[in-house]
Amino acid sequence: MTRDAGDDQTIRVRVLDIHRSVLEDESVLAEDNFYDMGGDSLLSLQVLGRIERELGVKVPPRTFFTAESIADVADLVAAAAENAAGDDAPRPAGDHAGRASMAQEWALLSSLRDPQAPILQFHAVFRVSGPFDTQRLEAALNRVAERHGSLRTSFTAADGVARQAVDPGARADLAVMDYRGVPDAEVDEFLRGFVREPFDRSRAPLWRTLVVRRDEAEALLVFVFDHMIADGWSLDTFVEDLSAAYRGAELPDRAGQSGAYADWAAGQWESWQDGRAEELADYWRSQLSADPAEFALRLPGYRGTEGLSKPASLVWDLDPATARGLRTACQDLRATPYCVSMSVVKALVALATGQGRVTLLTTNANRLDGAYQSTVGWFANGVFPTTDVELSGTFRDLVSAVRASILGATAHGDMPAMFVRRRIWPELPAGFRKDPGVYFMYNDVWGGGLGFGEGVTVSTHHLTEDADSPGLHMWLLREGEGLRLQALHYESEYAPEYVKGFAGCLVKALDLLTGQPDRPMSELLDPAEFAAVRG
């Protein structure tokens, strides 16, 4: 097959159009850098997916993240286009079986070895007001389950290998309870137990739905998923399909986006064994200390413990002015709220510990393959973006450095963190991570697109969460125009007073650093005013 200049020019136009569409900015030029124009790791996944689906070309993510301009990306696409014509299209999601993915195998074997291991589950709770038909909901749930094989998957383990199988006959698990007249606190206490009830992973489905009637016109709708079959990104796909199915509409077109999860898992193992393992280990060795003990970041308030006890949480709805200030700063700094807020956390950790190089734990969506961007499954991986922090510098410079570390982590976050860590440090145990660290994540509340048609309103209902792993875990959650800070910890590791003080300093630092990004951070973060972070 021969190509001419016209083919390449068409590709350049299409690639630029895709970038403009994702960035929602028609002024973007080919010579612009995607990230300088407001792009981020999540938006980059959309670009990669659309290039793959619309142009039939897979661009290596590591090359994409380091491209100097959109024109460079177009050149990559043009160079790969000639070989892309023979690529096989992904199979639609169906009843496939095979070896579990790397993360699934790790989680299953770890739980079998250690019955006290943390329960890997997540949930979403919604308040539904208006006419709501549970029979119609059940039919819609099963229609969605028919589409996504992971929602009908179970697992077995033998000889150190985990396998997954999709049960064609598995049905959605829907329960309805009448709690009319019961105080809200009692209902929430019941739900906190309900969402922590473990699944039997040998039997599908590994998700369940509960409707709790509160009065004639209002109910709570609860979804609980074993993390083995779904992640936060999956929840958005799930609720979009469920909303359409409940209304009796056609399900969203997933052509080219919903490959079978078991096929992706097989490809992941092949990539690991074909050399990706050492590529990732080399990258992370360059980022992390040679001493695994330094990976387990302990803040000054860390108490130390031989065991974990008294899970606790802090929830703080931020002042609207703080949320507005963050949005304004993101526009000025050409960075995402995730990047900007993580930069604040890193500055605060550097102030608290005196460390000049800060590693945080966070999560990578890991949807680099466009064929699986609408597949329900467990793709998300933990990563460890590491950044040099010089408090005598400006916050603007720190944001730039953190953005680079996030992009590097995204490009090298396609394999589960526990596998990569053991590749770097073979002496680490094979089970669940036991080391403390500081985890940070910023995201929109997952599942925000749920809707059941005219006359029915849906809003998020937040349950108080408990810590389920060591360290200090912090989220900034955006819902509409609001921001909520949530911190989970064990009192055996961090006293509630310390966590509250650290959270207060975080909010204060967020206001100061985003409000004056060109002043030296050392002038803004007065040690006397931020003494709480030092314990």
XYZ file of C-alpha atoms in Angstrom:
535
model
C 0.000 0.000 0.000
C 1.402 3.417 -0.956
C 0.656 6.689 0.706
C 0.876 10.234 -0.571
C 1.135 13.671 0.964
C -2.631 14.041 0.853
C -3.093 11.081 3.214
C -0.715 12.584 5.739
C -2.360 16.007 5.478
C -5.766 14.449 6.133
C -4.360 12.749 9.223
C -2.892 16.039 10.483
C -6.248 17.775 10.121
C -8.083 14.931 11.846
C -5.589 14.768 14.728
C -5.838 18.521 15.277
C -9.653 18.323 15.199
C -9.594 15.563 17.831
C -7.375 17.644 20.115
C -9.609 20.699 19.693
C -12.707 18.647 20.445
C -11.266 17.061 23.600
C -9.887 20.393 24.848
C -13.120 22.158 23.791
C -11.011 24.939 22.296
C -11.113 25.742 18.563
C -8.160 28.123 18.912
C -5.690 25.255 19.485
C -2.984 25.129 16.792
C -0.874 22.270 15.488
C 2.276 23.786 16.990
C 0.710 23.971 20.466
C 1.630 21.549 23.200
C -1.414 19.583 24.353
C -0.556 19.941 28.034
C 0.251 23.641 27.797
C -3.250 24.112 26.414
C -4.887 22.492 29.448
C -4.546 18.816 28.616
C -4.032 16.253 31.358
C -3.574 12.535 31.806
C -7.325 11.770 31.682
C -7.946 13.952 28.621
C -4.962 12.327 26.950
C -6.733 8.971 27.293
C -9.660 10.432 25.353
C -7.318 11.659 22.611
C -5.566 8.289 22.346
C -8.882 6.450 22.282
C -10.379 8.652 19.574
C -7.255 8.444 17.401
C -7.418 4.670 17.654
C -11.145 4.429 16.931
C -11.439 7.145 14.266
C -8.112 6.702 12.466
C -7.408 3.043 13.185
C -3.985 3.796 14.668
C -2.549 2.996 18.081
C -0.087 5.635 19.239
C 2.401 4.407 21.878
C 1.337 6.239 25.055
C 4.909 6.833 26.189
C 5.638 8.628 22.920
C 2.386 10.567 23.040
C 3.092 11.930 26.529
C 6.494 13.249 25.461
C 5.463 14.807 22.128
C 6.435 18.475 21.940
C 3.421 19.520 19.888
C 0.166 18.290 18.378
C 1.956 18.281 15.033
C 4.417 15.762 16.481
C 1.488 13.569 17.493
C 0.124 13.799 13.943
C 3.518 12.698 12.599
C 3.421 9.682 14.918
C -0.040 8.791 13.658
C 0.990 9.181 10.033
C 4.076 7.025 10.557
C 2.004 4.255 12.168
C -0.990 4.429 9.818
C 0.474 2.222 7.090
C 0.928 -0.686 9.475
C -2.388 -0.198 11.220
C -4.564 -1.412 8.338
C -3.998 -5.052 9.219
C -4.798 -4.742 12.901
C -7.667 -6.888 14.146
C -10.643 -4.987 15.520
C -11.426 -5.754 19.157
C -14.086 -8.334 19.828
C -17.194 -7.086 21.588
C -17.615 -7.902 25.249
C -18.911 -11.434 25.621
C -18.694 -14.682 27.532
C -14.927 -15.155 27.573
C -12.801 -16.996 30.079
C -9.103 -17.064 30.755
C -6.445 -16.127 33.230
C -7.406 -13.288 35.523
C -5.630 -9.968 35.051
C -2.494 -9.316 37.065
C -4.280 -7.168 39.665
C -7.146 -9.660 39.944
C -4.748 -12.541 40.488
C -2.800 -10.601 43.115
C -5.975 -9.643 44.971
C -7.510 -13.119 44.881
C -4.375 -14.976 45.968
C -3.633 -12.396 48.673
C -7.114 -12.751 50.152
C -6.860 -16.548 50.132
C -3.505 -16.428 51.922
C -4.640 -13.824 54.426
C -8.327 -13.897 55.440
C -7.764 -10.656 57.385
C -6.628 -8.792 54.267
C -8.573 -5.611 53.393
C -11.821 -6.094 51.501
C -11.376 -4.580 48.046
C -14.834 -3.197 47.338
C -16.340 0.152 46.448
C -19.838 1.522 46.482
C -22.049 4.349 45.285
C -25.217 5.525 47.038
C -27.831 7.780 45.454
C -30.965 9.477 46.780
C -33.777 9.037 44.244
C -36.873 11.247 44.477
C -39.949 10.764 42.349
C -41.719 7.817 40.693
C -39.215 4.957 40.726
C -40.091 1.426 39.519
C -37.971 -1.388 40.999
C -39.170 -3.987 38.471
C -38.139 -1.684 35.674
C -34.811 -1.160 37.459
C -34.200 -4.900 37.711
C -34.834 -5.369 34.001
C -32.461 -2.501 33.231
C -29.770 -3.938 35.508
C -29.904 -7.256 33.697
C -29.800 -5.542 30.325
C -26.564 -3.808 31.388
C -25.162 -7.062 32.790
C -25.787 -8.764 29.448
C -23.621 -6.129 27.764
C -20.659 -6.219 30.162
C -19.084 -9.607 30.775
C -17.314 -8.449 33.950
C -20.711 -8.063 35.627
C -21.205 -11.835 35.209
C -17.664 -12.920 36.122
C -16.449 -15.239 38.873
C -12.962 -16.437 39.850
C -11.138 -19.596 40.814
C -7.544 -20.229 41.856
C -5.317 -23.306 41.497
C -1.542 -23.807 41.605
C -0.908 -20.112 42.157
C -2.912 -19.003 39.106
C -6.278 -17.219 39.133
C -8.780 -17.686 36.347
C -11.913 -15.761 35.446
C -15.028 -17.075 33.777
C -18.159 -15.312 32.564
C -21.462 -16.945 33.471
C -23.996 -16.378 30.670
C -26.886 -16.975 33.066
C -25.818 -14.758 35.960
C -28.557 -12.353 37.015
C -28.392 -8.983 38.729
C -28.711 -9.134 42.517
C -31.420 -6.612 43.503
C -32.890 -6.355 46.997
C -35.614 -3.982 48.197
C -36.056 -2.991 51.837
C -38.646 -0.790 53.498
C -37.018 1.605 55.987
C -39.769 4.216 56.057
C -39.840 6.042 59.366
C -36.399 4.792 60.449
C -34.018 7.613 61.532
C -31.378 8.586 58.964
C -28.509 7.704 61.317
C -29.785 4.140 61.716
C -30.200 3.738 57.972
C -26.656 4.970 57.316
C -25.285 2.632 59.977
C -27.039 -0.291 58.296
C -25.716 0.750 54.887
C -22.161 1.040 56.193
C -22.359 -2.637 57.085
C -24.121 -3.580 53.856
C -21.455 -2.106 51.593
C -18.688 -3.958 53.497
C -20.247 -7.425 53.258
C -17.766 -9.495 51.223
C -18.596 -11.433 48.068
C -17.977 -15.095 47.347
C -15.662 -14.602 44.387
C -16.330 -18.105 43.098
C -19.922 -17.156 42.245
C -21.227 -14.432 39.939
C -22.397 -11.726 40.145
C -19.799 -9.880 42.219
C -21.942 -6.762 42.575
C -25.267 -6.083 44.196
C -27.964 -3.428 44.244
C -30.177 -2.392 47.122
C -33.210 -0.113 47.101
C -34.089 1.312 50.526
C -37.537 2.880 50.615
C -37.517 6.033 52.779
C -41.057 7.253 52.054
C -43.628 7.075 49.260
C -41.619 9.339 46.950
C -38.008 8.764 47.997
C -35.537 5.890 48.096
C -31.830 5.261 48.499
C -30.221 3.312 45.663
C -27.043 1.454 46.617
C -24.520 -0.216 44.301
C -21.680 -2.334 45.695
C -18.934 -3.767 43.484
C -16.095 -6.139 44.204
C -13.050 -4.246 42.932
C -12.097 -7.434 41.056
C -14.714 -6.654 38.404
C -14.887 -2.848 38.251
C -13.190 0.448 39.078
C -14.311 4.067 39.403
C -14.131 4.716 35.653
C -16.337 1.634 35.130
C -19.017 3.148 37.355
C -19.510 6.040 34.934
C -19.948 3.587 32.050
C -22.302 1.468 34.176
C -24.612 4.329 35.187
C -24.693 5.733 31.641
C -25.861 2.374 30.305
C -28.246 1.836 33.226
C -29.846 5.245 32.750
C -30.538 4.489 29.090
C -31.789 0.973 29.826
C -34.185 2.182 32.540
C -35.666 4.766 30.164
C -36.062 2.109 27.472
C -33.622 3.870 25.152
C -30.892 2.399 22.992
C -27.734 1.815 24.990
C -24.856 4.172 24.127
C -22.829 3.120 21.108
C -19.689 1.341 22.363
C -18.374 0.282 18.965
C -14.615 -0.134 19.124
C -14.518 0.709 22.840
C -15.799 -2.366 24.694
C -13.420 -5.238 24.143
C -13.753 -8.300 26.371
C -11.911 -7.795 29.652
C -10.470 -11.330 29.599
C -8.822 -10.502 26.255
C -7.258 -7.391 27.771
C -6.013 -9.445 30.734
C -4.324 -11.937 28.414
C -2.625 -9.091 26.551
C -1.427 -7.600 29.837
C 0.327 -10.826 30.826
C 1.905 -11.074 27.364
C 3.220 -7.511 27.592
C 4.672 -8.122 31.065
C 6.466 -11.249 29.918
C 7.678 -9.661 26.680
C 9.827 -7.042 28.395
C 7.444 -4.422 29.746
C 8.260 -5.548 33.284
C 11.874 -4.444 33.036
C 10.983 -1.222 31.197
C 8.731 -0.206 34.071
C 11.213 -1.320 36.714
C 13.950 0.769 35.075
C 11.741 3.853 35.015
C 10.603 3.582 38.605
C 14.117 2.807 39.829
C 15.074 6.182 38.380
C 12.278 7.834 40.349
C 12.293 6.032 43.693
C 14.893 5.492 46.363
C 16.878 2.263 46.359
C 15.687 1.773 49.945
C 12.069 0.528 50.064
C 11.754 1.931 53.597
C 11.834 5.464 52.164
C 8.808 4.606 50.037
C 6.675 4.299 53.173
C 6.294 8.018 53.837
C 5.568 8.795 57.473
C 4.418 12.253 58.451
C 5.669 13.725 61.753
C 2.417 12.774 63.468
C 2.884 9.069 62.737
C 2.562 7.060 65.947
C 3.919 3.712 64.759
C 2.161 0.460 65.479
C 2.497 -3.275 65.307
C -1.061 -3.520 64.090
C -3.908 -1.411 62.752
C -6.826 -0.412 64.959
C -9.626 2.124 65.184
C -10.339 3.118 61.569
C -11.364 6.765 61.400
C -12.292 9.410 58.868
C -12.570 13.158 58.481
C -14.946 14.880 56.062
C -14.678 18.597 55.305
C -16.866 20.514 52.850
C -14.624 23.326 51.644
C -15.669 26.932 51.459
C -17.016 27.811 47.976
C -14.345 30.522 47.723
C -11.627 27.850 47.954
C -13.231 25.861 45.145
C -13.497 28.992 42.986
C -9.878 29.901 43.727
C -8.722 26.465 42.623
C -10.646 26.723 39.351
C -9.175 30.174 38.663
C -5.655 28.967 39.438
C -6.065 26.010 37.087
C -6.888 28.371 34.239
C -3.904 30.570 35.035
C -1.478 27.666 35.509
C -2.806 25.671 32.548
C -3.096 22.616 34.767
C -5.839 20.382 36.080
C -7.290 20.501 39.602
C -5.670 17.106 40.203
C -2.226 18.436 39.315
C -2.619 21.731 41.189
C -4.020 20.184 44.365
C -1.401 17.414 44.346
C 1.254 20.149 44.099
C -0.185 21.732 47.254
C -0.019 18.395 49.086
C 3.592 17.890 47.994
C 4.584 21.358 49.201
C 2.922 20.665 52.551
C 4.637 17.269 52.904
C 7.998 18.881 52.113
C 7.332 21.516 54.774
C 6.297 18.886 57.331
C 9.127 16.420 56.747
C 11.986 18.523 55.402
C 12.264 16.152 52.424
C 13.371 17.645 49.140
C 11.971 14.801 47.052
C 8.382 13.759 47.721
C 6.637 10.568 46.623
C 2.867 10.314 46.939
C 0.665 7.327 46.254
C -2.149 7.888 43.776
C -4.222 6.055 41.173
C -3.865 5.900 37.407
C -6.977 5.218 35.297
C -4.914 2.957 32.953
C -7.288 3.236 29.993
C -4.540 3.781 27.438
C -5.989 1.273 24.976
C -8.909 2.832 23.138
C -10.471 -0.584 22.576
C -11.266 -0.857 26.291
C -12.202 2.670 27.333
C -15.847 1.713 27.853
C -15.246 -1.781 29.216
C -16.368 -2.494 32.764
C -13.400 -4.015 34.579
C -10.472 -3.401 36.892
C -7.959 -1.332 34.951
C -6.887 1.266 37.532
C -3.373 0.952 38.960
C -1.537 2.570 41.808
C 1.401 4.776 40.817
C 3.941 6.867 42.733
C 4.578 10.281 41.125
C 7.815 11.618 42.589
C 8.859 15.274 42.448
C 11.720 17.425 43.687
C 10.227 20.148 45.892
C 12.185 23.351 46.506
C 10.161 25.575 48.785
C 12.284 28.597 47.904
C 10.846 28.326 44.392
C 7.426 29.390 43.178
C 4.272 27.343 43.194
C 4.008 27.827 39.422
C 7.329 26.029 38.969
C 6.259 23.245 41.320
C 3.028 22.717 39.361
C 5.087 22.345 36.176
C 7.314 19.745 37.833
C 4.381 17.837 39.316
C 2.639 17.780 35.942
C 5.725 16.154 34.416
C 5.811 13.547 37.183
C 2.097 12.772 36.733
C 2.523 12.310 32.986
C 5.529 10.083 33.564
C 3.552 8.023 36.064
C 0.631 7.702 33.636
C 2.920 6.552 30.813
C 4.507 3.998 33.153
C 1.424 2.948 35.091
C 0.058 0.202 32.859
C 0.982 -2.650 35.204
C -0.163 -3.179 38.821
C 1.903 -1.319 41.393
C 2.481 -4.391 43.544
C 4.118 -6.271 40.643
C 6.341 -3.317 39.774
C 7.392 -2.747 43.386
C 8.416 -6.377 43.829
C 10.369 -6.184 40.577
C 12.328 -3.278 42.051
C 12.498 -4.630 45.605
C 12.248 -8.465 45.493
C 12.437 -8.656 49.273
C 8.953 -7.155 49.658
C 6.155 -9.541 50.696
C 3.835 -10.806 47.993
C 0.543 -9.952 49.712
C -1.271 -6.715 50.373
C 0.803 -3.594 50.955
C 1.472 -3.194 54.648
C 3.615 -0.055 54.538
C 2.113 3.328 55.399
C 2.269 6.138 52.898
C 0.437 9.304 51.931
C -2.198 8.744 49.263
C -3.837 11.615 47.403
C -6.488 11.706 44.711
C -8.685 14.373 43.146
C -11.665 13.370 41.052
C -15.265 14.105 40.276
C -17.708 11.979 42.239
C -18.063 8.841 40.146
C -21.502 7.978 38.809
C -22.688 11.554 38.515
C -24.539 10.857 35.257
C -27.229 8.614 36.740
C -30.727 9.614 35.676
C -34.129 7.928 35.419
C -36.111 10.315 33.270
C -38.501 13.171 33.709
C -39.912 13.675 37.184
C -37.143 11.735 38.936
C -34.210 13.519 40.583
C -30.993 11.787 41.612
C -28.337 13.090 43.989
C -25.308 11.550 45.653
C -25.714 10.281 49.210
C -22.370 10.164 51.019
C -21.693 7.465 53.598
C -18.949 7.905 56.170
C -16.088 5.666 55.052
C -13.560 3.676 57.062
C -9.852 3.253 56.382
C -8.990 -0.162 54.957
C -5.223 0.125 54.468
C -2.277 1.767 56.263
C -1.216 5.379 55.936
C -3.067 8.651 55.424
C -5.487 8.606 52.480
C -6.852 11.917 51.223
C -9.322 12.731 48.476
C -10.605 15.971 47.084
C -13.985 15.168 45.574
C -15.719 17.587 43.231
C -19.490 17.493 42.962
C -20.948 20.290 40.890
C -19.323 23.508 42.082
C -18.440 22.097 45.505
C -15.320 20.429 46.901
C -15.175 17.902 49.711
C -11.981 16.839 51.477
C -12.032 13.332 52.878
C -9.213 11.796 54.930
C -9.112 8.154 56.050
C -6.674 6.747 58.591
C -6.246 4.438 61.561
C -6.034 6.068 64.960
C -3.262 3.619 65.816
C -1.164 5.414 63.158
C -2.405 9.010 63.234
C -4.369 10.720 65.979
C -7.590 12.394 64.791
C -6.240 15.722 66.086
C -3.182 15.446 63.860
C -5.235 14.544 60.788
C -7.587 17.446 61.461
C -4.633 19.814 61.820
C -3.014 18.525 58.638
C -6.308 18.906 56.755
C -6.691 22.474 57.994
C -3.171 23.284 56.831
C -3.920 21.706 53.472
C -6.939 23.948 52.934
C -4.965 27.001 54.066
C -2.057 26.122 51.757
C -4.482 25.564 48.878
C -5.792 29.130 49.279
C -2.354 30.717 49.690
C -0.430 28.914 46.961
C -3.128 29.066 44.300
C -3.788 32.712 45.121
C -0.131 33.798 44.751
C 1.576 31.248 42.494
C 4.543 33.494 41.618
C 5.758 34.201 45.134
C 8.330 31.926 46.792
C 6.456 29.200 48.613
C 8.679 29.660 51.666
C 7.229 33.168 52.079
C 3.673 31.842 52.047
C 4.070 28.703 54.157
C 5.100 30.259 57.450
C 6.274 27.380 59.714
C 4.591 29.030 62.707
C 1.211 29.104 60.956
C 1.641 25.540 59.691
C 2.989 24.044 62.908
C 0.175 21.466 62.969
C 1.771 19.472 60.133
C 4.888 18.921 62.260
C 2.936 17.174 64.986
